Amino acid sequence: MNLAATPGKAACLAMLAFALGMQAADAADSPREQAVLRARAGDRAGAEAALQAMIAAGTPDRLVAMDLTTLLQQDGKSAEAAAVFDRAADPAPPDYALLAATRAYRDLRRYDDAARLARLGLRRFPDDGVWPVLLALVLTDGGHTDAALTVLRQQAGHARPLERKLAEAYAWRRAGDDWAALRAYGEARQMDPRNAEAAAESAAILAGLRGPYGAGAIVAPSASLHADQAATMVVWGEAVHPPDPAHRFDGTDAAIARLDALIAAQREAATPDSALIRRMRLDRVVAYRDRVRMADAAAEAASLRSDGELPVYVREALADALLYLHRPEEAAAEYDAVLAAAPQDENARYGRFYAAVEMEDFTRAYAGADALLADSPVWRYAADGPARYANPSYTYAALRAAQVRLWGDEVADGWGRLARLVKAAPANQALRLGMTGAMTARGWPRAADMEAHIAASLGPDDLG
């Protein structure tokens, strides 16, 4: 529209602009606006006191309570902000005050009230993307993660993509779906690689999923994360077997060296973290056991026990060390404690079995071996089909159940069990070696020698 061609309308616009300017000047001179300006200048306490005085004096300006609610919430005084908002009972609060009150209720964990206000904001200000995101966050806080995700899918079209994605990730994590949360946080990091929240939460999830090195690739590792990485090295040292047996302890040696360095550094820190030091020492007990430094494992565990109860995984490592050190009674007590917490722990069950053998408690040894065999089916099946494959645990359990009879001087029973196993699996080297022991126990040295040669032919590189 050409204003020069319509002087009457131009004059009207000029008058309107003058009137608005005068109104703004009057507003700037109002006590409420003066208080707000004080807050903007950094004097929050003075501004809040001035607004509270106006309310006490019975000011008719409804925005005084709304501004005070906002200032109090921004100042971290959520309880006071909620109280002012509740007393005002404004049926149509401005958006900024409604937002502040919603956040105050959320800070106070009044999630139902926060959700009610967020829904009101969503109805009154449908084009403002902050409301569906805030509603989703509040619903997530209240445990309604499905409803939160529905809001984000259906009503968050005007929300900023990054804020929507962060709210989605938060909902997935609170729902217990770490993988969906990790994916959502990853998408948020693609939108903004420098977003601190997405990076920190991604790292926390990875650390919780036993991926501390992945977490360390996202954020600068803390002392705790370094300890988690060292613990992972302990696991790798035991689980990863190099092809050259001369290097079978390289990974565990590296883990012990790393733990030694971290423990020393933490002890020399300005404020040592005693809990973190203890956690790393507990991990070192396991590493000592894996390295077959059994005396070190037992000594470290004894030192740690003087300061508090040992966790189950450390008691299992201690039990293994004690059994190796020919202290079967003490080992048995530790294995019993482990099995009380984890009855199906296979390593502890076998350890308790061997401890019974060392104590010549063959009644318990037989029962333990038979129970392990009963819990080891011959075949394992694919979860989603009829395909089956041999269960290696069965062979080991069946062999031990037979051998323990030989060790208990029930030679006929042990021989019969082994003979049936060898007949069923004649090319199994472990069973053939077991049969060698049975033949020796029966006083058949030539037959035992022949059986040993057969076993050696089945595994010529096996020094055993």
CSV table of C-alpha atoms in Angstrom, one decimal:
chain,number,residue,atom,x,y,z
A,1,MET,CA,0.0,0.0,0.0
A,2,ASN,CA,1.3,3.5,-1.0
A,3,LEU,CA,0.9,5.8,2.0
A,4,ALA,CA,1.8,8.9,0.1
A,5,ALA,CA,-1.3,8.5,-2.0
A,6,THR,CA,-3.5,8.4,1.1
A,7,PRO,CA,-2.6,11.3,3.4
A,8,GLY,CA,-5.5,10.7,5.7
A,9,LYS,CA,-4.4,7.1,6.6
A,10,ALA,CA,-0.8,8.2,6.9
A,11,ALA,CA,-1.8,10.8,9.5
A,12,CYS,CA,-3.8,8.2,11.4
A,13,LEU,CA,-0.8,5.9,11.5
A,14,ALA,CA,1.4,8.7,12.8
A,15,MET,CA,-1.0,9.5,15.6
A,16,LEU,CA,-1.2,5.8,16.5
A,17,ALA,CA,2.6,5.6,16.7
A,18,PHE,CA,2.6,8.7,18.9
A,19,ALA,CA,0.0,7.2,21.2
A,20,LEU,CA,1.8,3.9,21.5
A,21,GLY,CA,5.0,5.8,22.4
A,22,MET,CA,3.2,7.7,25.1
A,23,GLN,CA,1.7,4.5,26.5
A,24,ALA,CA,5.1,2.8,26.5
A,25,ALA,CA,6.5,5.8,28.4
A,26,ASP,CA,3.8,5.6,31.0
A,27,ALA,CA,4.4,1.9,31.4
A,28,ALA,CA,8.1,2.5,31.8
A,29,ASP,CA,7.3,4.9,34.7
A,30,SER,CA,5.0,2.3,36.5
A,31,PRO,CA,6.2,0.8,39.7
A,32,ARG,CA,5.9,-2.7,38.2
A,33,GLU,CA,8.0,-1.8,35.2
A,34,GLN,CA,10.5,-0.1,37.4
A,35,ALA,CA,10.8,-3.3,39.4
A,36,VAL,CA,11.3,-5.4,36.3
A,37,LEU,CA,14.0,-3.0,35.1
A,38,ARG,CA,15.8,-3.4,38.4
A,39,ALA,CA,15.7,-7.2,37.9
A,40,ARG,CA,17.1,-6.9,34.4
A,41,ALA,CA,19.9,-4.7,35.9
A,42,GLY,CA,20.9,-7.5,38.2
A,43,ASP,CA,19.0,-6.5,41.4
A,44,ARG,CA,16.7,-9.5,41.6
A,45,ALA,CA,16.3,-9.3,45.4
A,46,GLY,CA,15.2,-5.6,45.3
A,47,ALA,CA,12.8,-6.3,42.4
A,48,GLU,CA,11.2,-9.2,44.2
A,49,ALA,CA,10.8,-7.2,47.4
A,50,ALA,CA,9.2,-4.3,45.4
A,51,LEU,CA,6.7,-6.6,43.7
A,52,GLN,CA,5.9,-8.3,46.9
A,53,ALA,CA,5.2,-4.9,48.6
A,54,MET,CA,2.8,-4.0,45.7
A,55,ILE,CA,0.9,-7.3,46.2
A,56,ALA,CA,0.7,-6.6,50.0
A,57,ALA,CA,-0.6,-3.1,49.3
A,58,GLY,CA,-3.4,-4.6,47.1
A,59,THR,CA,-2.3,-3.4,43.7
A,60,PRO,CA,-4.9,-3.8,41.0
A,61,ASP,CA,-2.3,-4.6,38.4
A,62,ARG,CA,-2.6,-8.4,37.8
A,63,LEU,CA,0.7,-8.5,36.1
A,64,VAL,CA,2.6,-7.8,39.3
A,65,ALA,CA,2.0,-11.4,40.6
A,66,MET,CA,2.8,-12.8,37.2
A,67,ASP,CA,6.1,-10.9,37.0
A,68,LEU,CA,6.9,-11.9,40.6
A,69,THR,CA,6.2,-15.6,39.8
A,70,THR,CA,8.6,-15.4,36.8
A,71,LEU,CA,11.4,-13.7,38.8
A,72,LEU,CA,11.2,-16.1,41.7
A,73,GLN,CA,11.3,-19.1,39.4
A,74,GLN,CA,14.3,-17.8,37.5
A,75,ASP,CA,15.9,-17.1,40.9
A,76,GLY,CA,15.6,-20.8,41.8
A,77,LYS,CA,12.8,-20.1,44.4
A,78,SER,CA,10.3,-22.5,42.9
A,79,ALA,CA,8.2,-23.0,46.0
A,80,GLU,CA,7.7,-19.3,46.5
A,81,ALA,CA,6.9,-18.8,42.8
A,82,ALA,CA,4.3,-21.6,42.9
A,83,ALA,CA,2.7,-20.0,46.0
A,84,VAL,CA,2.5,-16.6,44.4
A,85,PHE,CA,1.0,-18.1,41.2
A,86,ASP,CA,-1.5,-20.2,43.2
A,87,ARG,CA,-2.7,-17.1,45.2
A,88,ALA,CA,-3.1,-15.0,42.1
A,89,ALA,CA,-5.5,-17.6,40.6
A,90,ASP,CA,-5.3,-15.7,37.3
A,91,PRO,CA,-7.6,-17.4,34.8
A,92,ALA,CA,-5.6,-16.2,31.8
A,93,PRO,CA,-1.9,-15.8,32.8
A,94,PRO,CA,0.5,-14.4,30.2
A,95,ASP,CA,2.6,-17.0,28.4
A,96,TYR,CA,5.9,-16.1,30.2
A,97,ALA,CA,4.2,-16.4,33.7
A,98,LEU,CA,2.5,-19.6,32.7
A,99,LEU,CA,5.8,-21.0,31.5
A,100,ALA,CA,7.5,-20.0,34.8
A,101,ALA,CA,4.8,-21.6,36.9
A,102,THR,CA,4.9,-24.8,34.9
A,103,ARG,CA,8.7,-25.0,35.4
A,104,ALA,CA,8.3,-24.3,39.1
A,105,TYR,CA,5.7,-27.1,39.6
A,106,ARG,CA,8.1,-29.4,37.7
A,107,ASP,CA,11.0,-28.4,40.0
A,108,LEU,CA,8.7,-29.2,43.0
A,109,ARG,CA,7.8,-32.6,41.5
A,110,ARG,CA,4.2,-31.5,41.3
A,111,TYR,CA,3.9,-33.3,38.0
A,112,ASP,CA,0.1,-33.4,37.7
A,113,ASP,CA,-0.1,-29.6,38.3
A,114,ALA,CA,2.8,-29.0,35.8
A,115,ALA,CA,1.1,-31.2,33.2
A,116,ARG,CA,-2.2,-29.3,33.7
A,117,LEU,CA,-0.5,-25.9,33.1
A,118,ALA,CA,1.5,-27.3,30.1
A,119,ARG,CA,-1.7,-28.5,28.5
A,120,LEU,CA,-3.3,-25.1,29.1
A,121,GLY,CA,-0.3,-23.5,27.4
A,122,LEU,CA,-0.6,-25.9,24.5
A,123,ARG,CA,-4.2,-24.9,24.0
A,124,ARG,CA,-3.7,-21.1,24.4
A,125,PHE,CA,-0.5,-20.9,22.5
A,126,PRO,CA,-0.6,-23.7,19.9
A,127,ASP,CA,2.1,-22.1,17.7
A,128,ASP,CA,4.7,-22.0,20.5
A,129,GLY,CA,6.8,-25.1,20.3
A,130,VAL,CA,7.9,-24.9,23.9
A,131,TRP,CA,4.7,-26.3,25.2
A,132,PRO,CA,4.6,-29.8,23.7
A,133,VAL,CA,8.2,-30.3,24.6
A,134,LEU,CA,7.7,-29.1,28.2
A,135,LEU,CA,4.5,-31.3,28.5
A,136,ALA,CA,6.5,-34.3,27.3
A,137,LEU,CA,9.2,-33.6,29.8
A,138,VAL,CA,6.7,-33.3,32.7
A,139,LEU,CA,4.9,-36.5,31.6
A,140,THR,CA,8.2,-38.3,31.5
A,141,ASP,CA,9.0,-37.1,35.0
A,142,GLY,CA,5.7,-38.5,36.1
A,143,GLY,CA,6.4,-41.9,34.6
A,144,HIS,CA,4.1,-41.5,31.6
A,145,THR,CA,6.7,-42.1,29.0
A,146,ASP,CA,4.3,-43.5,26.4
A,147,ALA,CA,2.1,-40.4,26.6
A,148,ALA,CA,5.2,-38.2,26.4
A,149,LEU,CA,6.4,-39.9,23.2
A,150,THR,CA,2.9,-39.6,21.7
A,151,VAL,CA,2.8,-35.8,22.4
A,152,LEU,CA,6.2,-35.4,20.7
A,153,ARG,CA,5.0,-37.4,17.7
A,154,GLN,CA,1.7,-35.7,17.3
A,155,GLN,CA,1.8,-32.2,18.8
A,156,ALA,CA,5.4,-31.0,18.5
A,157,GLY,CA,5.4,-29.8,15.0
A,158,HIS,CA,6.3,-26.2,15.9
A,159,ALA,CA,9.0,-27.2,18.4
A,160,ARG,CA,12.7,-26.8,17.7
A,161,PRO,CA,14.0,-30.1,16.2
A,162,LEU,CA,16.9,-30.3,18.7
A,163,GLU,CA,14.7,-29.7,21.8
A,164,ARG,CA,12.1,-32.2,20.5
A,165,LYS,CA,14.9,-34.8,20.0
A,166,LEU,CA,16.4,-34.2,23.4
A,167,ALA,CA,12.9,-34.6,25.0
A,168,GLU,CA,12.4,-37.8,23.0
A,169,ALA,CA,15.7,-39.2,24.2
A,170,TYR,CA,14.9,-38.3,27.8
A,171,ALA,CA,11.6,-40.2,27.5
A,172,TRP,CA,13.2,-43.3,26.1
A,173,ARG,CA,15.9,-43.3,28.8
A,174,ARG,CA,13.3,-43.0,31.6
A,175,ALA,CA,11.3,-45.8,29.9
A,176,GLY,CA,14.3,-48.0,30.3
A,177,ASP,CA,15.1,-48.3,26.6
A,178,ASP,CA,18.8,-47.3,26.6
A,179,TRP,CA,19.3,-48.2,22.9
A,180,ALA,CA,16.5,-46.0,21.7
A,181,ALA,CA,17.7,-43.2,24.0
A,182,LEU,CA,21.2,-43.6,22.7
A,183,ARG,CA,20.0,-43.4,19.1
A,184,ALA,CA,18.0,-40.3,19.8
A,185,TYR,CA,20.8,-38.6,21.6
A,186,GLY,CA,23.1,-39.5,18.7
A,187,GLU,CA,20.6,-37.8,16.3
A,188,ALA,CA,20.6,-34.7,18.6
A,189,ARG,CA,24.4,-34.6,18.5
A,190,GLN,CA,24.2,-34.7,14.7
A,191,MET,CA,22.0,-31.6,14.8
A,192,ASP,CA,24.3,-29.9,17.2
A,193,PRO,CA,27.7,-31.6,17.8
A,194,ARG,CA,28.5,-29.2,20.6
A,195,ASN,CA,25.4,-29.9,22.6
A,196,ALA,CA,26.6,-30.7,26.1
A,197,GLU,CA,23.4,-32.4,27.3
A,198,ALA,CA,23.4,-34.9,24.3
A,199,ALA,CA,27.1,-35.6,24.8
A,200,ALA,CA,26.9,-36.1,28.5
A,201,GLU,CA,23.8,-38.4,28.3
A,202,SER,CA,25.2,-40.4,25.5
A,203,ALA,CA,28.4,-41.0,27.5
A,204,ALA,CA,26.4,-41.9,30.6
A,205,ILE,CA,24.4,-44.5,28.7
A,206,LEU,CA,27.5,-46.0,27.1
A,207,ALA,CA,29.2,-46.2,30.5
A,208,GLY,CA,26.1,-47.9,31.9
A,209,LEU,CA,26.1,-50.4,29.0
A,210,ARG,CA,29.8,-51.3,29.9
A,211,GLY,CA,31.1,-49.3,27.0
A,212,PRO,CA,33.5,-46.9,28.9
A,213,TYR,CA,35.8,-46.5,25.9
A,214,GLY,CA,32.9,-45.3,23.8
A,215,ALA,CA,31.9,-42.9,26.5
A,216,GLY,CA,35.5,-41.6,26.6
A,217,ALA,CA,35.4,-40.9,22.9
A,218,ILE,CA,32.4,-38.5,23.5
A,219,VAL,CA,33.4,-36.7,26.7
A,220,ALA,CA,36.7,-36.1,28.5
A,221,PRO,CA,37.1,-39.1,30.7
A,222,SER,CA,36.7,-38.5,34.4
A,223,ALA,CA,38.6,-40.4,37.1
A,224,SER,CA,35.6,-42.7,37.5
A,225,LEU,CA,35.5,-43.3,33.7
A,226,HIS,CA,39.2,-44.1,33.7
A,227,ALA,CA,38.5,-46.7,36.4
A,228,ASP,CA,35.7,-48.2,34.3
A,229,GLN,CA,38.0,-48.4,31.3
A,230,ALA,CA,40.6,-50.3,33.5
A,231,ALA,CA,37.9,-52.6,34.7
A,232,THR,CA,37.0,-53.3,31.1
A,233,MET,CA,40.7,-54.2,30.4
A,234,VAL,CA,40.4,-56.8,33.2
A,235,VAL,CA,37.4,-58.4,31.4
A,236,TRP,CA,39.2,-58.3,28.1
A,237,GLY,CA,42.3,-59.8,29.5
A,238,GLU,CA,40.4,-62.9,30.6
A,239,ALA,CA,38.0,-63.2,27.6
A,240,VAL,CA,40.4,-62.6,24.7
A,241,HIS,CA,42.8,-65.4,24.1
A,242,PRO,CA,45.8,-64.7,21.9
A,243,PRO,CA,46.8,-67.5,19.5
A,244,ASP,CA,50.2,-67.7,21.1
A,245,PRO,CA,49.8,-69.0,24.6
A,246,ALA,CA,53.0,-67.3,25.6
A,247,HIS,CA,51.1,-64.0,25.5
A,248,ARG,CA,48.0,-65.3,27.2
A,249,PHE,CA,48.5,-62.9,30.1
A,250,ASP,CA,49.5,-59.8,28.2
A,251,GLY,CA,46.0,-58.2,28.4
A,252,THR,CA,45.7,-58.9,32.1
A,253,ASP,CA,49.2,-57.6,32.8
A,254,ALA,CA,48.2,-54.4,31.0
A,255,ALA,CA,45.0,-54.1,33.1
A,256,ILE,CA,47.0,-54.6,36.4
A,257,ALA,CA,49.5,-51.9,35.3
A,258,ARG,CA,46.7,-49.5,34.5
A,259,LEU,CA,45.0,-50.1,37.8
A,260,ASP,CA,48.3,-49.7,39.7
A,261,ALA,CA,48.8,-46.3,37.9
A,262,LEU,CA,45.3,-45.0,38.5
A,263,ILE,CA,45.3,-46.1,42.2
A,264,ALA,CA,48.7,-44.3,42.7
A,265,ALA,CA,47.4,-41.2,41.0
A,266,GLN,CA,44.2,-41.1,43.0
A,267,ARG,CA,46.1,-41.5,46.3
A,268,GLU,CA,48.4,-38.6,45.4
A,269,ALA,CA,45.5,-36.3,44.4
A,270,ALA,CA,44.7,-33.2,46.4
A,271,THR,CA,41.4,-34.8,47.5
A,272,PRO,CA,41.7,-38.6,47.1
A,273,ASP,CA,38.4,-40.4,46.4
A,274,SER,CA,38.6,-43.3,48.8
A,275,ALA,CA,35.5,-45.0,47.3
A,276,LEU,CA,37.0,-44.9,43.8
A,277,ILE,CA,40.3,-46.3,45.1
A,278,ARG,CA,38.5,-49.1,46.8
A,279,ARG,CA,36.6,-49.9,43.6
A,280,MET,CA,39.8,-50.1,41.6
A,281,ARG,CA,41.4,-52.3,44.2
A,282,LEU,CA,38.4,-54.7,44.1
A,283,ASP,CA,38.9,-54.9,40.3
A,284,ARG,CA,42.6,-55.6,40.9
A,285,VAL,CA,41.7,-58.6,43.0
A,286,VAL,CA,39.9,-60.1,40.0
A,287,ALA,CA,42.9,-59.3,37.7
A,288,TYR,CA,45.3,-60.9,40.2
A,289,ARG,CA,43.1,-64.1,40.1
A,290,ASP,CA,43.0,-64.0,36.3
A,291,ARG,CA,46.8,-63.6,36.2
A,292,VAL,CA,47.2,-66.6,38.6
A,293,ARG,CA,48.8,-64.3,41.2
A,294,MET,CA,46.7,-66.1,43.8
A,295,ALA,CA,48.7,-65.0,46.8
A,296,ASP,CA,48.4,-61.4,45.8
A,297,ALA,CA,44.6,-61.9,45.2
A,298,ALA,CA,44.1,-63.4,48.6
A,299,ALA,CA,46.2,-60.7,50.4
A,300,GLU,CA,44.5,-57.8,48.6
A,301,ALA,CA,41.0,-59.2,49.4
A,302,ALA,CA,41.9,-59.7,53.0
A,303,SER,CA,43.1,-56.1,53.2
A,304,LEU,CA,39.9,-54.8,51.6
A,305,ARG,CA,37.7,-57.0,53.8
A,306,SER,CA,39.1,-55.2,56.9
A,307,ASP,CA,37.5,-52.0,55.6
A,308,GLY,CA,34.1,-53.5,54.6
A,309,GLU,CA,32.2,-56.3,53.1
A,310,LEU,CA,33.4,-57.7,49.7
A,311,PRO,CA,31.0,-57.7,46.8
A,312,VAL,CA,30.0,-61.1,45.3
A,313,TYR,CA,32.3,-60.9,42.2
A,314,VAL,CA,35.3,-60.3,44.4
A,315,ARG,CA,34.4,-63.1,46.8
A,316,GLU,CA,34.3,-65.5,43.8
A,317,ALA,CA,37.8,-64.4,42.7
A,318,LEU,CA,38.9,-64.9,46.3
A,319,ALA,CA,37.4,-68.3,46.5
A,320,ASP,CA,39.3,-69.3,43.3
A,321,ALA,CA,42.5,-68.0,44.8
A,322,LEU,CA,42.0,-69.9,48.1
A,323,LEU,CA,41.2,-73.1,46.3
A,324,TYR,CA,44.4,-72.7,44.2
A,325,LEU,CA,46.4,-72.1,47.4
A,326,HIS,CA,45.1,-75.4,48.9
A,327,ARG,CA,42.8,-73.7,51.4
A,328,PRO,CA,39.6,-75.6,50.4
A,329,GLU,CA,37.6,-75.0,53.6
A,330,GLU,CA,38.0,-71.2,53.3
A,331,ALA,CA,37.3,-71.4,49.5
A,332,ALA,CA,34.1,-73.4,50.2
A,333,ALA,CA,32.8,-70.7,52.5
A,334,GLU,CA,33.4,-68.1,49.9
A,335,TYR,CA,31.7,-70.2,47.1
A,336,ASP,CA,28.7,-70.8,49.4
A,337,ALA,CA,28.3,-67.0,49.8
A,338,VAL,CA,28.5,-66.5,46.1
A,339,LEU,CA,25.9,-69.2,45.4
A,340,ALA,CA,23.6,-67.8,48.0
A,341,ALA,CA,23.5,-64.6,45.9
A,342,ALA,CA,23.7,-66.3,42.5
A,343,PRO,CA,22.6,-70.0,42.7
A,344,GLN,CA,23.2,-70.7,39.0
A,345,ASP,CA,26.7,-69.2,38.8
A,346,GLU,CA,28.5,-72.0,37.0
A,347,ASN,CA,32.0,-71.0,37.9
A,348,ALA,CA,31.1,-70.9,41.6
A,349,ARG,CA,29.2,-74.3,41.3
A,350,TYR,CA,32.3,-76.0,39.9
A,351,GLY,CA,34.5,-74.2,42.4
A,352,ARG,CA,32.4,-75.6,45.2
A,353,PHE,CA,32.5,-79.0,43.7
A,354,TYR,CA,36.3,-78.9,43.5
A,355,ALA,CA,36.5,-77.6,47.1
A,356,ALA,CA,34.4,-80.6,48.2
A,357,VAL,CA,36.8,-83.0,46.3
A,358,GLU,CA,39.8,-81.3,48.0
A,359,MET,CA,38.2,-81.8,51.4
A,360,GLU,CA,37.3,-85.4,50.4
A,361,ASP,CA,33.7,-84.7,51.0
A,362,PHE,CA,32.6,-87.0,48.2
A,363,THR,CA,29.0,-87.1,49.2
A,364,ARG,CA,28.7,-83.4,48.4
A,365,ALA,CA,31.1,-83.7,45.5
A,366,TYR,CA,28.9,-86.3,43.8
A,367,ALA,CA,25.8,-84.3,44.4
A,368,GLY,CA,27.4,-81.2,43.0
A,369,ALA,CA,28.6,-82.9,39.9
A,370,ASP,CA,25.3,-84.6,39.3
A,371,ALA,CA,23.4,-81.3,39.7
A,372,LEU,CA,25.7,-79.6,37.2
A,373,LEU,CA,25.2,-82.5,34.7
A,374,ALA,CA,21.4,-82.4,35.2
A,375,ASP,CA,21.5,-78.6,34.3
A,376,SER,CA,23.6,-79.2,31.2
A,377,PRO,CA,21.4,-80.5,28.3
A,378,VAL,CA,23.1,-82.4,25.5
A,379,TRP,CA,21.8,-80.1,22.9
A,380,ARG,CA,21.1,-76.3,22.7
A,381,TYR,CA,18.4,-75.0,20.4
A,382,ALA,CA,18.1,-71.8,18.4
A,383,ALA,CA,15.6,-69.4,20.0
A,384,ASP,CA,13.5,-69.0,16.9
A,385,GLY,CA,13.7,-72.4,15.3
A,386,PRO,CA,14.2,-76.1,15.6
A,387,ALA,CA,18.0,-76.0,14.8
A,388,ARG,CA,20.1,-77.6,17.5
A,389,TYR,CA,23.8,-77.7,18.2
A,390,ALA,CA,26.0,-79.5,20.7
A,391,ASN,CA,26.3,-78.1,24.2
A,392,PRO,CA,30.0,-78.0,25.2
A,393,SER,CA,29.0,-77.6,28.8
A,394,TYR,CA,27.4,-81.1,28.7
A,395,THR,CA,30.6,-82.9,27.8
A,396,TYR,CA,32.6,-81.2,30.6
A,397,ALA,CA,29.9,-81.9,33.2
A,398,ALA,CA,29.5,-85.5,32.1
A,399,LEU,CA,33.3,-86.0,32.3
A,400,ARG,CA,33.5,-84.5,35.8
A,401,ALA,CA,30.6,-86.6,37.0
A,402,ALA,CA,32.4,-89.7,35.9
A,403,GLN,CA,35.9,-88.7,37.1
A,404,VAL,CA,34.7,-87.7,40.6
A,405,ARG,CA,33.7,-91.4,41.0
A,406,LEU,CA,37.3,-92.4,40.2
A,407,TRP,CA,38.6,-89.8,42.7
A,408,GLY,CA,36.2,-91.2,45.3
A,409,ASP,CA,37.4,-94.7,44.6
A,410,GLU,CA,34.2,-95.8,43.0
A,411,VAL,CA,36.2,-97.1,40.0
A,412,ALA,CA,33.5,-99.3,38.5
A,413,ASP,CA,30.9,-96.5,38.4
A,414,GLY,CA,33.5,-94.0,36.9
A,415,TRP,CA,34.7,-96.5,34.3
A,416,GLY,CA,31.1,-97.3,33.2
A,417,ARG,CA,30.2,-93.7,32.8
A,418,LEU,CA,33.4,-92.9,30.8
A,419,ALA,CA,33.0,-96.0,28.6
A,420,ARG,CA,29.5,-94.9,27.6
A,421,LEU,CA,30.7,-91.4,26.9
A,422,VAL,CA,33.6,-92.5,24.7
A,423,LYS,CA,31.4,-94.9,22.8
A,424,ALA,CA,29.0,-92.0,22.0
A,425,ALA,CA,31.8,-89.6,21.1
A,426,PRO,CA,34.9,-91.6,20.1
A,427,ALA,CA,36.7,-88.6,18.6
A,428,ASN,CA,36.5,-86.4,21.7
A,429,GLN,CA,40.0,-85.9,23.0
A,430,ALA,CA,38.9,-84.8,26.5
A,431,LEU,CA,36.9,-88.0,27.0
A,432,ARG,CA,39.8,-90.2,25.7
A,433,LEU,CA,42.1,-88.5,28.2
A,434,GLY,CA,39.5,-89.2,30.9
A,435,MET,CA,39.4,-92.8,29.9
A,436,THR,CA,43.2,-93.0,30.2
A,437,GLY,CA,42.8,-92.1,33.9
A,438,ALA,CA,40.1,-94.7,34.4
A,439,MET,CA,42.2,-97.4,32.8
A,440,THR,CA,45.1,-96.4,35.1
A,441,ALA,CA,42.8,-96.6,38.1
A,442,ARG,CA,41.8,-100.1,37.1
A,443,GLY,CA,45.4,-101.2,36.8
A,444,TRP,CA,45.6,-101.4,33.0
A,445,PRO,CA,48.7,-99.5,32.1
A,446,ARG,CA,49.1,-100.8,28.6
A,447,ALA,CA,45.5,-100.0,27.7
A,448,ALA,CA,45.9,-96.6,29.3
A,449,ASP,CA,49.0,-96.0,27.2
A,450,MET,CA,47.2,-97.0,24.0
A,451,GLU,CA,44.3,-94.7,25.0
A,452,ALA,CA,46.7,-91.8,25.7
A,453,HIS,CA,48.2,-92.2,22.2
A,454,ILE,CA,44.7,-92.1,20.7
A,455,ALA,CA,44.0,-88.9,22.6
A,456,ALA,CA,47.3,-87.4,21.5
A,457,SER,CA,46.5,-88.2,17.8
A,458,LEU,CA,43.2,-86.3,18.1
A,459,GLY,CA,45.1,-83.2,19.3
A,460,PRO,CA,48.8,-83.4,18.3
A,461,ASP,CA,49.4,-79.7,19.4
A,462,ASP,CA,47.9,-80.2,22.8
A,463,LEU,CA,50.8,-80.5,25.3
A,464,GLY,CA,48.5,-82.0,27.9
